[in-house]
Structures are given as structure tokens and as C-alpha cells.
């Protein structure tokens, strides 16, 4: 059966693959703790669920406008002004099936083959693959734990070539939890201000899971604001990963191009989910603060637990819900059955088989020698997971 060369060149999503594997082991009766997938473990708040029930009762059952209901785009436009101090008219906002589709839409709608996209790594698993879909080229800028996993203005400048068309930034970051301060973003904006042909794609999906203080949107720097595209959505802030609502807020020509693409591809996203998202943006925001407080408490817990494990190098993430320890101390060591751990990928497999804890290999995020652990899980499970990890790592000789 023929499969296109393009799709053959794609890697499957490592985050989704690992959580599926953990699910299969659980279904087979093995007590696996999954720290693999990044999604809030909370239920969607009641007032949002009620809005969805109401939308069903009121027959919101027809095709939706391709770019999303105007009422939702207005709610998003107001959110951007209220929370981020940035102005995007509803016409500049296109709602898609999650931030994932919103990102891919923008990448496909703006890049030509051969265009270069600068991505500071480690970076979320799907960015590089989406750039591949556009037949464009990724330019990775590796940022290690010593650099708090952040790109500096100098390194950004060095990576820019005449072929650079896009810089993709994610703060708070998946997989590292790094959060850029306003000053750090300003310094990046100062560099980008000198390159008017570069689009800045700012993935702000973890905006509200931020322990570092005030969140700064990349679109709030006037010198680059006219070419910033914001990606955001309800998945993380409102515990709505399964509802599949995200958006891009973009310069009008990009919003129109994205709408054209989406109109031929998936159409507007689910009517019921859009009405729920509208309630999320227009309703009370205390739920967002409460979930962030819970993630912060868990961050403190996992950092403390991880630092007690000799060999794990851990920093203190400032946002999102991931820990990204360096594990190079374990590479080259032997398991009790004689198997040698040759890479972080081997270590992830070892932890799954020996400790029954699912994690994700740093290499999937373009940085070998690290692993990602999602701590969006109940405290008692986190304690149990770290105690199992400590025991398994302690057995490596
Ligand atoms: N960007 C990042 C950095 C993410 O971690 C995720 C979560 N998978 C997404 C985008 C996509 O989010 P959504 O569930 O809204 O598609
Ligand atoms: N953002 C989550 C993660 O990184 C969800 C899975 C995915 O879509 O990659 O685990």
C-alpha cells in the first residue's frame, strides 16, 4: 500500500505514543503510573460544562463558521486585550481544533519549501514535524539546563539567515517549564525588530500555568507586534484538552489564509466545544488560578523528590507542568539483567519496564540525554512514581 513520502518522513508523536503505551500496559493489568502525557488531571469546571449542555439543548448543531463563531472570536479578542494588553480584532482570530491545529494552520499557511524556521530546543514534539509538513527547514538552537533552557538574543541573531521566515517561541515551555521574563522577551524582540520579514509564532498555551509572576505576551512589543502570531486555547488553562478548541491571533492576511486552509480541510470546529470555550473566556477565572496553585504545589513537590535522587540533574521550572531532568549520569550504566543503558531513550524504556513509570525521551523534544516527566497528576501518585524511579535508578550499576 503506498504511503506518501511526506507522511513516511514524519515521526509519530512521542508524547501520544508513550501515553498510549502506558494505557495498554494498564489495560493488561500492570500498575503503570503515567507521567508521559501533558494534560491537566482536573475535570473541566462545571460552569463550562453547563454551557455545553445548554448549547446542545439550544440546537447548536449546525456547521459553524470556518473561523469560529463570531461570539467566541469576540470573547477571545476581549481576553487578549484584558489579560495580555494586546489588540487583535475578532477578524484576526481563527479558532481551530486545539492549539495543535492552530499552529499547523499558521505553519502551512505561511511557509514555502526551503524557508527556515528557528526553533530553540528542547521544543514540543510537534513543531519540527509541522515544519516538515510545510516542506520547510528547521534550524534548531539547543539550549541546555545551564542556560535554563532559554535562547539568548546573541544566539538568536547568529541563527538568522536570509532564508529565515519564522521564529517559533514557547513560553512557558513544553517540555522544560522555562518562562522568559519580560526583559528577556524584550531583548529577543529587539533583535527581531531588525528583521521585518520574520514572522514570530508565539505559542502561549501555558500562559496561565506560570509561577514566575506576570505573563508577557510576545505581541505586546510594539516594534514587532504587526508580525506576531499568538497561539493559545482552552486545553491547559481550563482543563479542556478533549474539547479541542484553540486559536491563532494573527495579522489579517495570515488569518485569511488560515481560514482558507481550514475551510478546505476540517471546517469550523465543534459547535458545542466552541460554546463551552466561550463560557470559559467570559466566565469566572478563579478556576484557572486554583489549578495553577495546585500545579505550583506539585512543582515544589517533584523538584524536592527529584533532587533526592543521586544522578538526576534538576532545575526549578517556572511554569507549565513538566520537569526535564538531565540523565546523562545514567548513560553507560548496566541494569541487573546486564542490559546497558545507551541513551535517554533506553532509560525511558528501563523506567517503564522496571519502575512501571511512563516518561518521554528528551530526544523527542530534540535534546538527547534528558527525560520529560509531566507532574499534572495527583500528589500521592507523584510520590509513588518518584519512589519507584529512585529505586530503579538505584539498581543501575
Ligand atoms: N503547544 C504546546 C506547547 C503543547 O504542549 C500543546 C499540548 N499538546 C499544544 C500546543 C496543543 O494543545 P491543544 O491540546 O490545544 O491542541
Ligand atoms: N501537550 C501534551 C504533551 O506534550 C499533549 C500531547 C501532545 O499533543 O503532544 O504531552
mmCIF file of C-alpha atoms and ligand atoms in Angstrom:
data_model
loop_
_atom_site.group_PDB
_atom_site.id
_atom_site.type_symbol
_atom_site.label_atom_id
_atom_site.label_comp_id
_atom_site.label_asym_id
_atom_site.label_seq_id
_atom_site.Cartn_x
_atom_site.Cartn_y
_atom_site.Cartn_z
ATOM 1 C CA UNK A 1 0.000 0.000 0.000
ATOM 2 C CA UNK A 2 1.524 3.318 -0.993
ATOM 3 C CA UNK A 3 2.101 5.848 1.784
ATOM 4 C CA UNK A 4 3.285 9.277 0.701
ATOM 5 C CA UNK A 5 6.950 10.095 1.093
ATOM 6 C CA UNK A 6 5.956 13.140 3.148
ATOM 7 C CA UNK A 7 3.999 11.134 5.701
ATOM 8 C CA UNK A 8 6.688 8.456 5.748
ATOM 9 C CA UNK A 9 9.159 11.176 6.729
ATOM 10 C CA UNK A 10 7.050 12.187 9.778
ATOM 11 C CA UNK A 11 7.749 10.841 13.256
ATOM 12 C CA UNK A 12 4.716 9.779 15.279
ATOM 13 C CA UNK A 13 4.003 11.981 18.307
ATOM 14 C CA UNK A 14 6.206 10.553 21.088
ATOM 15 C CA UNK A 15 4.039 12.049 23.825
ATOM 16 C CA UNK A 16 0.893 10.460 22.492
ATOM 17 C CA UNK A 17 2.683 7.172 21.697
ATOM 18 C CA UNK A 18 4.054 6.876 25.234
ATOM 19 C CA UNK A 19 0.747 7.647 26.897
ATOM 20 C CA UNK A 20 -0.928 5.079 24.656
ATOM 21 C CA UNK A 21 1.686 2.505 25.614
ATOM 22 C CA UNK A 22 1.113 3.268 29.301
ATOM 23 C CA UNK A 23 -2.648 2.887 28.721
ATOM 24 C CA UNK A 24 -2.148 -0.517 27.077
ATOM 25 C CA UNK A 25 0.001 -1.763 29.949
ATOM 26 C CA UNK A 26 -2.621 -0.553 32.434
ATOM 27 C CA UNK A 27 -5.334 -2.340 30.464
ATOM 28 C CA UNK A 28 -3.207 -5.503 30.683
ATOM 29 C CA UNK A 29 -3.348 -5.214 34.482
ATOM 30 C CA UNK A 30 0.075 -3.639 35.103
ATOM 31 C CA UNK A 31 0.085 -0.827 37.634
ATOM 32 C CA UNK A 32 1.711 1.836 35.456
ATOM 33 C CA UNK A 33 1.931 5.460 36.586
ATOM 34 C CA UNK A 34 1.933 7.676 33.534
ATOM 35 C CA UNK A 35 3.940 10.876 33.709
ATOM 36 C CA UNK A 36 4.017 10.821 29.916
ATOM 37 C CA UNK A 37 1.254 12.964 28.547
ATOM 38 C CA UNK A 38 0.953 16.631 29.375
ATOM 39 C CA UNK A 39 -2.629 17.322 30.298
ATOM 40 C CA UNK A 40 -4.295 18.660 33.426
ATOM 41 C CA UNK A 41 -5.796 15.886 35.536
ATOM 42 C CA UNK A 42 -8.646 18.173 36.673
ATOM 43 C CA UNK A 43 -12.201 17.973 35.373
ATOM 44 C CA UNK A 44 -13.483 20.821 33.214
ATOM 45 C CA UNK A 45 -15.123 23.396 35.545
ATOM 46 C CA UNK A 46 -18.916 22.999 35.963
ATOM 47 C CA UNK A 47 -19.948 26.352 34.512
ATOM 48 C CA UNK A 48 -18.178 25.431 31.266
ATOM 49 C CA UNK A 49 -19.840 22.022 31.104
ATOM 50 C CA UNK A 50 -23.232 23.684 31.714
ATOM 51 C CA UNK A 51 -22.660 25.987 28.744
ATOM 52 C CA UNK A 52 -22.076 22.911 26.585
ATOM 53 C CA UNK A 53 -25.299 21.260 27.822
ATOM 54 C CA UNK A 54 -27.149 24.453 27.053
ATOM 55 C CA UNK A 55 -25.635 24.601 23.548
ATOM 56 C CA UNK A 56 -26.941 21.097 22.847
ATOM 57 C CA UNK A 57 -30.410 21.978 24.176
ATOM 58 C CA UNK A 58 -30.464 25.159 22.101
ATOM 59 C CA UNK A 59 -29.585 23.208 18.944
ATOM 60 C CA UNK A 60 -26.109 24.470 18.244
ATOM 61 C CA UNK A 61 -25.844 21.502 15.959
ATOM 62 C CA UNK A 62 -25.173 23.018 12.556
ATOM 63 C CA UNK A 63 -21.944 23.691 10.712
ATOM 64 C CA UNK A 64 -20.047 26.514 12.360
ATOM 65 C CA UNK A 65 -18.356 29.410 10.541
ATOM 66 C CA UNK A 66 -14.905 28.218 9.389
ATOM 67 C CA UNK A 67 -13.036 30.703 11.594
ATOM 68 C CA UNK A 68 -15.311 30.078 14.581
ATOM 69 C CA UNK A 69 -18.480 31.696 15.967
ATOM 70 C CA UNK A 70 -18.157 35.467 15.977
ATOM 71 C CA UNK A 71 -19.240 35.477 19.644
ATOM 72 C CA UNK A 72 -16.255 33.253 20.541
ATOM 73 C CA UNK A 73 -13.815 35.278 18.432
ATOM 74 C CA UNK A 74 -15.088 38.412 20.215
ATOM 75 C CA UNK A 75 -14.594 36.727 23.595
ATOM 76 C CA UNK A 76 -11.023 35.839 22.594
ATOM 77 C CA UNK A 77 -10.346 39.345 21.292
ATOM 78 C CA UNK A 78 -11.550 40.730 24.649
ATOM 79 C CA UNK A 79 -9.459 38.201 26.558
ATOM 80 C CA UNK A 80 -6.341 39.244 24.638
ATOM 81 C CA UNK A 81 -6.935 42.890 25.481
ATOM 82 C CA UNK A 82 -7.980 42.286 29.112
ATOM 83 C CA UNK A 83 -5.310 39.757 30.079
ATOM 84 C CA UNK A 84 -2.458 40.478 27.693
ATOM 85 C CA UNK A 85 -2.919 44.129 26.763
ATOM 86 C CA UNK A 86 -2.778 43.294 23.041
ATOM 87 C CA UNK A 87 -5.238 44.241 20.338
ATOM 88 C CA UNK A 88 -6.490 41.710 17.807
ATOM 89 C CA UNK A 89 -9.844 42.312 16.111
ATOM 90 C CA UNK A 90 -12.183 39.275 16.027
ATOM 91 C CA UNK A 91 -11.475 39.079 12.254
ATOM 92 C CA UNK A 92 -7.822 38.368 13.086
ATOM 93 C CA UNK A 93 -8.712 35.332 15.175
ATOM 94 C CA UNK A 94 -9.225 31.846 13.741
ATOM 95 C CA UNK A 95 -10.474 29.085 16.015
ATOM 96 C CA UNK A 96 -9.267 25.565 15.240
ATOM 97 C CA UNK A 97 -9.313 22.059 16.660
ATOM 98 C CA UNK A 98 -6.945 22.754 19.516
ATOM 99 C CA UNK A 99 -3.794 24.830 19.596
ATOM 100 C CA UNK A 100 -2.225 21.980 17.634
ATOM 101 C CA UNK A 101 -4.303 22.662 14.535
ATOM 102 C CA UNK A 102 -3.948 26.419 15.041
ATOM 103 C CA UNK A 103 -0.155 26.036 14.968
ATOM 104 C CA UNK A 104 -0.116 23.736 11.978
ATOM 105 C CA UNK A 105 -2.527 26.033 10.111
ATOM 106 C CA UNK A 106 -0.193 29.001 10.527
ATOM 107 C CA UNK A 107 2.884 27.000 9.546
ATOM 108 C CA UNK A 108 1.191 25.604 6.426
ATOM 109 C CA UNK A 109 -0.327 28.950 5.517
ATOM 110 C CA UNK A 110 2.899 30.954 5.682
ATOM 111 C CA UNK A 111 5.944 28.831 4.791
ATOM 112 C CA UNK A 112 7.374 27.790 1.438
ATOM 113 C CA UNK A 113 9.744 24.881 0.818
ATOM 114 C CA UNK A 114 13.249 25.866 1.851
ATOM 115 C CA UNK A 115 12.163 28.595 4.282
ATOM 116 C CA UNK A 116 13.966 28.359 7.602
ATOM 117 C CA UNK A 117 12.201 28.251 10.966
ATOM 118 C CA UNK A 118 14.283 28.887 14.057
ATOM 119 C CA UNK A 119 13.219 26.735 16.987
ATOM 120 C CA UNK A 120 15.003 26.938 20.334
ATOM 121 C CA UNK A 121 15.230 23.385 21.601
ATOM 122 C CA UNK A 122 14.208 21.405 23.551
ATOM 123 C CA UNK A 123 10.837 22.087 21.975
ATOM 124 C CA UNK A 124 7.466 20.402 21.904
ATOM 125 C CA UNK A 125 7.446 17.265 19.747
ATOM 126 C CA UNK A 126 5.076 18.505 17.049
ATOM 127 C CA UNK A 127 6.835 21.706 15.943
ATOM 128 C CA UNK A 128 9.539 20.056 13.860
ATOM 129 C CA UNK A 129 7.066 17.666 12.258
ATOM 130 C CA UNK A 130 4.696 20.501 11.338
ATOM 131 C CA UNK A 131 7.574 22.360 9.694
ATOM 132 C CA UNK A 132 8.318 19.150 7.773
ATOM 133 C CA UNK A 133 4.702 19.074 6.553
ATOM 134 C CA UNK A 134 5.275 22.530 5.054
ATOM 135 C CA UNK A 135 8.496 21.192 3.457
ATOM 136 C CA UNK A 136 10.329 23.992 5.214
ATOM 137 C CA UNK A 137 13.554 23.603 7.194
ATOM 138 C CA UNK A 138 14.013 23.667 10.942
ATOM 139 C CA UNK A 139 17.026 25.435 12.421
ATOM 140 C CA UNK A 140 17.434 24.159 15.973
ATOM 141 C CA UNK A 141 19.180 26.210 18.634
ATOM 142 C CA UNK A 142 19.927 23.829 21.514
ATOM 143 C CA UNK A 143 19.519 25.382 24.985
ATOM 144 C CA UNK A 144 20.673 23.187 27.859
ATOM 145 C CA UNK A 145 19.957 23.146 31.581
ATOM 146 C CA UNK A 146 22.926 25.502 32.185
ATOM 147 C CA UNK A 147 21.106 28.111 30.080
ATOM 148 C CA UNK A 148 17.825 27.448 31.931
ATOM 149 C CA UNK A 149 16.742 26.077 28.515
ATOM 150 C CA UNK A 150 16.386 29.592 27.063
ATOM 151 C CA UNK A 151 17.700 31.147 23.870
ATOM 152 C CA UNK A 152 19.700 34.368 24.224
ATOM 153 C CA UNK A 153 19.481 37.358 21.838
ATOM 154 C CA UNK A 154 23.027 36.640 20.599
ATOM 155 C CA UNK A 155 22.252 33.036 19.728
ATOM 156 C CA UNK A 156 19.022 34.095 18.028
ATOM 157 C CA UNK A 157 20.907 36.635 15.919
ATOM 158 C CA UNK A 158 23.519 34.028 14.957
ATOM 159 C CA UNK A 159 20.827 31.598 13.797
ATOM 160 C CA UNK A 160 19.144 34.115 11.465
ATOM 161 C CA UNK A 161 19.980 33.798 7.740
ATOM 162 C CA UNK A 162 18.442 35.373 4.628
ATOM 163 C CA UNK A 163 16.197 32.278 4.441
ATOM 164 C CA UNK A 164 14.727 32.716 7.948
ATOM 165 C CA UNK A 165 10.953 33.222 7.719
ATOM 166 C CA UNK A 166 9.779 32.290 11.194
ATOM 167 C CA UNK A 167 10.901 32.045 14.797
ATOM 168 C CA UNK A 168 8.850 29.737 16.993
ATOM 169 C CA UNK A 169 8.880 30.572 20.707
ATOM 170 C CA UNK A 170 7.082 28.795 23.535
ATOM 171 C CA UNK A 171 6.883 30.333 26.999
ATOM 172 C CA UNK A 172 6.088 28.860 29.489
ATOM 173 C CA UNK A 173 7.776 25.998 27.703
ATOM 174 C CA UNK A 174 6.835 22.437 26.996
ATOM 175 C CA UNK A 175 8.976 20.372 27.789
ATOM 176 C CA UNK A 176 11.156 22.407 30.179
ATOM 177 C CA UNK A 177 8.820 24.729 32.081
ATOM 178 C CA UNK A 178 11.154 27.633 31.277
ATOM 179 C CA UNK A 179 9.478 31.052 31.391
ATOM 180 C CA UNK A 180 11.029 34.059 29.691
ATOM 181 C CA UNK A 181 10.841 37.295 31.681
ATOM 182 C CA UNK A 182 9.586 40.499 30.075
ATOM 183 C CA UNK A 183 13.201 41.713 29.840
ATOM 184 C CA UNK A 184 14.329 38.508 28.137
ATOM 185 C CA UNK A 185 11.495 38.713 25.614
ATOM 186 C CA UNK A 186 12.233 42.402 25.042
ATOM 187 C CA UNK A 187 15.838 41.510 24.204
ATOM 188 C CA UNK A 188 14.629 38.911 21.662
ATOM 189 C CA UNK A 189 12.142 41.445 20.258
ATOM 190 C CA UNK A 190 14.993 43.970 19.872
ATOM 191 C CA UNK A 191 16.818 41.501 17.626
ATOM 192 C CA UNK A 192 13.697 40.555 15.657
ATOM 193 C CA UNK A 193 12.810 44.221 15.133
ATOM 194 C CA UNK A 194 15.766 44.358 12.736
ATOM 195 C CA UNK A 195 14.381 41.580 10.526
ATOM 196 C CA UNK A 196 10.983 42.719 9.251
ATOM 197 C CA UNK A 197 10.419 39.598 7.102
ATOM 198 C CA UNK A 198 10.391 37.194 10.033
ATOM 199 C CA UNK A 199 7.068 36.015 11.484
ATOM 200 C CA UNK A 200 7.156 35.392 15.221
ATOM 201 C CA UNK A 201 4.974 32.416 16.141
ATOM 202 C CA UNK A 202 4.403 32.610 19.896
ATOM 203 C CA UNK A 203 2.908 29.500 21.486
ATOM 204 C CA UNK A 204 1.330 30.866 24.673
ATOM 205 C CA UNK A 205 -0.791 27.822 25.546
ATOM 206 C CA UNK A 206 0.764 27.562 29.061
ATOM 207 C CA UNK A 207 0.232 31.265 29.778
ATOM 208 C CA UNK A 208 -1.745 30.656 32.947
ATOM 209 C CA UNK A 209 0.455 27.911 34.353
ATOM 210 C CA UNK A 210 3.130 30.337 35.333
ATOM 211 C CA UNK A 211 4.798 30.586 38.742
ATOM 212 C CA UNK A 212 7.224 33.328 37.773
ATOM 213 C CA UNK A 213 4.972 36.355 38.080
ATOM 214 C CA UNK A 214 3.324 38.359 35.342
ATOM 215 C CA UNK A 215 2.978 36.705 31.937
ATOM 216 C CA UNK A 216 4.162 38.758 28.961
ATOM 217 C CA UNK A 217 2.727 38.128 25.518
ATOM 218 C CA UNK A 218 5.129 38.354 22.596
ATOM 219 C CA UNK A 219 2.566 40.548 20.832
ATOM 220 C CA UNK A 220 2.958 43.247 23.479
ATOM 221 C CA UNK A 221 6.178 44.618 21.947
ATOM 222 C CA UNK A 222 5.101 47.353 19.513
ATOM 223 C CA UNK A 223 8.253 47.064 17.381
ATOM 224 C CA UNK A 224 7.294 43.537 16.232
ATOM 225 C CA UNK A 225 3.565 43.345 17.084
ATOM 226 C CA UNK A 226 2.433 43.531 13.449
ATOM 227 C CA UNK A 227 4.081 40.168 12.667
ATOM 228 C CA UNK A 228 3.464 38.222 15.841
ATOM 229 C CA UNK A 229 1.042 35.317 15.655
ATOM 230 C CA UNK A 230 -0.243 34.165 19.028
ATOM 231 C CA UNK A 231 -1.267 30.554 19.576
ATOM 232 C CA UNK A 232 -3.413 29.769 22.577
ATOM 233 C CA UNK A 233 -6.506 27.816 23.573
ATOM 234 C CA UNK A 234 -8.554 26.358 26.370
ATOM 235 C CA UNK A 235 -6.830 22.961 26.740
ATOM 236 C CA UNK A 236 -4.390 23.763 29.534
ATOM 237 C CA UNK A 237 -5.864 26.807 31.287
ATOM 238 C CA UNK A 238 -9.373 25.376 31.666
ATOM 239 C CA UNK A 239 -8.610 21.635 31.739
ATOM 240 C CA UNK A 240 -10.303 21.125 28.362
ATOM 241 C CA UNK A 241 -7.833 19.002 26.386
ATOM 242 C CA UNK A 242 -10.525 16.759 24.912
ATOM 243 C CA UNK A 243 -12.803 19.592 23.774
ATOM 244 C CA UNK A 244 -10.313 20.590 21.041
ATOM 245 C CA UNK A 245 -10.516 24.364 20.914
ATOM 246 C CA UNK A 246 -7.505 26.542 20.210
ATOM 247 C CA UNK A 247 -6.854 29.629 18.124
ATOM 248 C CA UNK A 248 -4.400 31.787 16.309
ATOM 249 C CA UNK A 249 -4.489 35.579 16.602
ATOM 250 C CA UNK A 250 -2.633 36.865 13.561
ATOM 251 C CA UNK A 251 -2.114 39.674 11.084
ATOM 252 C CA UNK A 252 -5.237 39.784 8.876
ATOM 253 C CA UNK A 253 -3.633 38.270 5.724
ATOM 254 C CA UNK A 254 -2.454 35.271 7.767
ATOM 255 C CA UNK A 255 -5.868 34.892 9.444
ATOM 256 C CA UNK A 256 -7.494 34.891 5.993
ATOM 257 C CA UNK A 257 -5.019 32.340 4.618
ATOM 258 C CA UNK A 258 -5.552 30.095 7.646
ATOM 259 C CA UNK A 259 -9.330 30.335 7.181
ATOM 260 C CA UNK A 260 -8.977 29.320 3.522
ATOM 261 C CA UNK A 261 -6.866 26.310 4.523
ATOM 262 C CA UNK A 262 -9.171 25.254 7.333
ATOM 263 C CA UNK A 263 -12.209 25.675 5.078
ATOM 264 C CA UNK A 264 -10.850 23.024 2.728
ATOM 265 C CA UNK A 265 -9.536 20.762 5.415
ATOM 266 C CA UNK A 266 -11.554 20.464 8.611
ATOM 267 C CA UNK A 267 -14.178 23.289 8.541
ATOM 268 C CA UNK A 268 -15.068 25.146 11.729
ATOM 269 C CA UNK A 269 -14.554 23.264 14.965
ATOM 270 C CA UNK A 270 -17.282 21.627 17.048
ATOM 271 C CA UNK A 271 -20.254 23.878 17.815
ATOM 272 C CA UNK A 272 -20.683 22.533 21.354
ATOM 273 C CA UNK A 273 -16.983 22.850 22.177
ATOM 274 C CA UNK A 274 -16.951 26.429 20.899
ATOM 275 C CA UNK A 275 -19.874 27.403 23.139
ATOM 276 C CA UNK A 276 -18.052 25.806 26.068
ATOM 277 C CA UNK A 277 -14.880 27.740 25.224
ATOM 278 C CA UNK A 278 -16.884 30.955 25.075
ATOM 279 C CA UNK A 279 -18.103 30.294 28.620
ATOM 280 C CA UNK A 280 -14.502 29.637 29.679
ATOM 281 C CA UNK A 281 -13.337 33.035 28.412
ATOM 282 C CA UNK A 282 -16.387 35.031 29.552
ATOM 283 C CA UNK A 283 -16.945 33.274 32.881
ATOM 284 C CA UNK A 284 -15.270 33.399 36.305
ATOM 285 C CA UNK A 285 -11.495 32.950 36.214
ATOM 286 C CA UNK A 286 -10.907 31.659 39.765
ATOM 287 C CA UNK A 287 -10.733 28.058 38.463
ATOM 288 C CA UNK A 288 -7.651 28.989 36.417
ATOM 289 C CA UNK A 289 -5.894 30.416 39.482
ATOM 290 C CA UNK A 290 -6.824 27.405 41.611
ATOM 291 C CA UNK A 291 -5.413 24.939 39.070
ATOM 292 C CA UNK A 292 -2.234 26.976 38.729
ATOM 293 C CA UNK A 293 -1.826 26.943 42.530
ATOM 294 C CA UNK A 294 -2.172 23.143 42.504
ATOM 295 C CA UNK A 295 0.461 22.820 39.767
ATOM 296 C CA UNK A 296 2.808 25.070 41.702
ATOM 297 C CA UNK A 297 2.456 22.927 44.816
ATOM 298 C CA UNK A 298 3.182 19.829 42.727
ATOM 299 C CA UNK A 299 6.152 21.555 41.084
ATOM 300 C CA UNK A 300 7.631 22.128 44.551
ATOM 301 C CA UNK A 301 6.936 18.505 45.463
ATOM 302 C CA UNK A 302 8.513 16.940 42.357
ATOM 303 C CA UNK A 303 11.562 19.201 42.420
ATOM 304 C CA UNK A 304 12.144 18.182 46.039
ATOM 305 C CA UNK A 305 11.633 14.475 45.271
ATOM 306 C CA UNK A 306 13.782 14.552 42.117
ATOM 307 C CA UNK A 307 16.635 16.341 43.876
ATOM 308 C CA UNK A 308 16.833 13.478 46.362
ATOM 309 C CA UNK A 309 17.731 11.081 43.542
ATOM 310 C CA UNK A 310 21.506 10.984 43.014
ATOM 311 C CA UNK A 311 22.453 11.492 39.367
ATOM 312 C CA UNK A 312 19.323 13.370 38.260
ATOM 313 C CA UNK A 313 20.149 16.984 37.371
ATOM 314 C CA UNK A 314 17.082 19.098 38.017
ATOM 315 C CA UNK A 315 16.358 22.808 37.668
ATOM 316 C CA UNK A 316 13.313 24.592 39.052
ATOM 317 C CA UNK A 317 10.776 25.015 36.245
ATOM 318 C CA UNK A 318 8.879 28.304 36.396
ATOM 319 C CA UNK A 319 5.757 27.233 34.521
ATOM 320 C CA UNK A 320 3.789 24.565 32.614
ATOM 321 C CA UNK A 321 3.718 21.156 34.350
ATOM 322 C CA UNK A 322 6.887 19.416 33.263
ATOM 323 C CA UNK A 323 10.223 18.517 34.781
ATOM 324 C CA UNK A 324 13.073 17.976 32.330
ATOM 325 C CA UNK A 325 15.996 16.470 34.245
ATOM 326 C CA UNK A 326 19.335 15.664 32.637
ATOM 327 C CA UNK A 327 20.021 11.949 32.949
ATOM 328 C CA UNK A 328 23.457 11.629 31.357
ATOM 329 C CA UNK A 329 24.843 10.253 34.662
ATOM 330 C CA UNK A 330 22.932 7.021 33.954
ATOM 331 C CA UNK A 331 24.076 6.569 30.357
ATOM 332 C CA UNK A 332 26.569 3.701 30.110
ATOM 333 C CA UNK A 333 25.296 2.026 33.281
ATOM 334 C CA UNK A 334 24.025 -1.559 33.417
ATOM 335 C CA UNK A 335 20.679 -2.939 34.569
ATOM 336 C CA UNK A 336 20.550 -6.051 36.770
ATOM 337 C CA UNK A 337 19.924 -8.258 33.703
ATOM 338 C CA UNK A 338 23.063 -6.911 32.042
ATOM 339 C CA UNK A 339 21.313 -4.559 29.589
ATOM 340 C CA UNK A 340 23.330 -1.398 29.049
ATOM 341 C CA UNK A 341 21.557 1.980 29.086
ATOM 342 C CA UNK A 342 22.977 3.622 25.983
ATOM 343 C CA UNK A 343 20.692 6.645 25.662
ATOM 344 C CA UNK A 344 17.894 8.577 27.308
ATOM 345 C CA UNK A 345 15.542 6.503 25.112
ATOM 346 C CA UNK A 346 16.894 3.328 26.755
ATOM 347 C CA UNK A 347 16.420 4.911 30.165
ATOM 348 C CA UNK A 348 12.781 5.733 29.422
ATOM 349 C CA UNK A 349 12.195 2.101 28.416
ATOM 350 C CA UNK A 350 14.003 0.889 31.519
ATOM 351 C CA UNK A 351 11.847 3.109 33.757
ATOM 352 C CA UNK A 352 8.718 1.813 32.062
ATOM 353 C CA UNK A 353 9.682 -1.847 32.408
ATOM 354 C CA UNK A 354 11.420 -1.734 35.789
ATOM 355 C CA UNK A 355 9.576 1.050 37.667
ATOM 356 C CA UNK A 356 6.311 0.969 35.690
ATOM 357 C CA UNK A 357 6.555 4.729 35.298
ATOM 358 C CA UNK A 358 5.971 6.217 31.840
ATOM 359 C CA UNK A 359 8.069 9.255 30.876
ATOM 360 C CA UNK A 360 9.155 10.689 27.498
ATOM 361 C CA UNK A 361 12.635 10.688 25.979
ATOM 362 C CA UNK A 362 14.230 14.145 25.683
ATOM 363 C CA UNK A 363 15.329 13.252 22.158
ATOM 364 C CA UNK A 364 11.689 13.517 21.057
ATOM 365 C CA UNK A 365 11.982 17.185 22.069
ATOM 366 C CA UNK A 366 15.295 17.448 20.187
ATOM 367 C CA UNK A 367 17.552 17.219 23.250
ATOM 368 C CA UNK A 368 19.155 13.886 23.970
ATOM 369 C CA UNK A 369 20.293 12.976 27.478
ATOM 370 C CA UNK A 370 17.174 14.320 29.210
ATOM 371 C CA UNK A 371 13.737 12.902 30.007
ATOM 372 C CA UNK A 372 10.413 14.666 30.440
ATOM 373 C CA UNK A 373 8.091 13.994 33.355
ATOM 374 C CA UNK A 374 4.632 15.536 33.466
ATOM 375 C CA UNK A 375 3.559 16.308 37.034
ATOM 376 C CA UNK A 376 -0.090 17.012 36.156
ATOM 377 C CA UNK A 377 -1.029 14.077 38.374
ATOM 378 C CA UNK A 378 -2.282 13.570 41.938
ATOM 379 C CA UNK A 379 0.289 14.109 44.714
ATOM 380 C CA UNK A 380 0.159 10.531 46.015
ATOM 381 C CA UNK A 381 0.804 9.169 42.516
ATOM 382 C CA UNK A 382 3.732 11.563 42.112
ATOM 383 C CA UNK A 383 5.236 10.380 45.415
ATOM 384 C CA UNK A 384 4.826 6.751 44.408
ATOM 385 C CA UNK A 385 6.266 7.408 40.928
ATOM 386 C CA UNK A 386 9.378 9.119 42.291
ATOM 387 C CA UNK A 387 9.927 6.423 44.883
ATOM 388 C CA UNK A 388 9.783 3.793 42.090
ATOM 389 C CA UNK A 389 12.092 5.875 39.863
ATOM 390 C CA UNK A 390 14.585 6.257 42.725
ATOM 391 C CA UNK A 391 14.580 2.501 43.351
ATOM 392 C CA UNK A 392 15.009 1.636 39.655
ATOM 393 C CA UNK A 393 17.792 4.165 39.073
ATOM 394 C CA UNK A 394 19.489 2.987 42.260
ATOM 395 C CA UNK A 395 19.774 -0.503 40.749
ATOM 396 C CA UNK A 396 21.794 0.699 37.744
ATOM 397 C CA UNK A 397 25.469 -0.104 38.159
HETATM 398 N N1 LIG B 1 1.597 23.673 22.176
HETATM 399 C C1 LIG B 1 2.182 23.069 23.209
HETATM 400 C C2 LIG B 1 3.493 23.578 23.650
HETATM 401 C C3 LIG B 1 1.574 21.995 23.842
HETATM 402 O O1 LIG B 1 2.179 21.403 24.867
HETATM 403 C C4 LIG B 1 0.336 21.543 23.396
HETATM 404 C C5 LIG B 1 -0.319 20.390 24.099
HETATM 405 N N2 LIG B 1 -0.362 19.247 23.386
HETATM 406 C C6 LIG B 1 -0.241 22.182 22.299
HETATM 407 C C7 LIG B 1 0.408 23.248 21.717
HETATM 408 C C8 LIG B 1 -1.532 21.739 21.693
HETATM 409 O O2 LIG B 1 -2.613 21.986 22.518
HETATM 410 P P1 LIG B 1 -4.072 21.529 22.148
HETATM 411 O O3 LIG B 1 -4.427 20.434 23.067
HETATM 412 O O4 LIG B 1 -4.925 22.747 22.392
HETATM 413 O O5 LIG B 1 -4.086 21.121 20.722
HETATM 414 N N1 LIG B 2 0.927 18.781 25.073
HETATM 415 C C1 LIG B 2 0.804 17.456 25.558
HETATM 416 C C2 LIG B 2 2.161 16.812 25.674
HETATM 417 O O1 LIG B 2 3.145 17.384 25.281
HETATM 418 C C3 LIG B 2 -0.244 16.653 24.868
HETATM 419 C C4 LIG B 2 0.183 15.575 23.908
HETATM 420 C C5 LIG B 2 0.518 16.123 22.570
HETATM 421 O O2 LIG B 2 -0.396 16.589 21.904
HETATM 422 O O3 LIG B 2 1.692 16.100 22.272
HETATM 423 O O4 LIG B 2 2.248 15.758 26.256
#
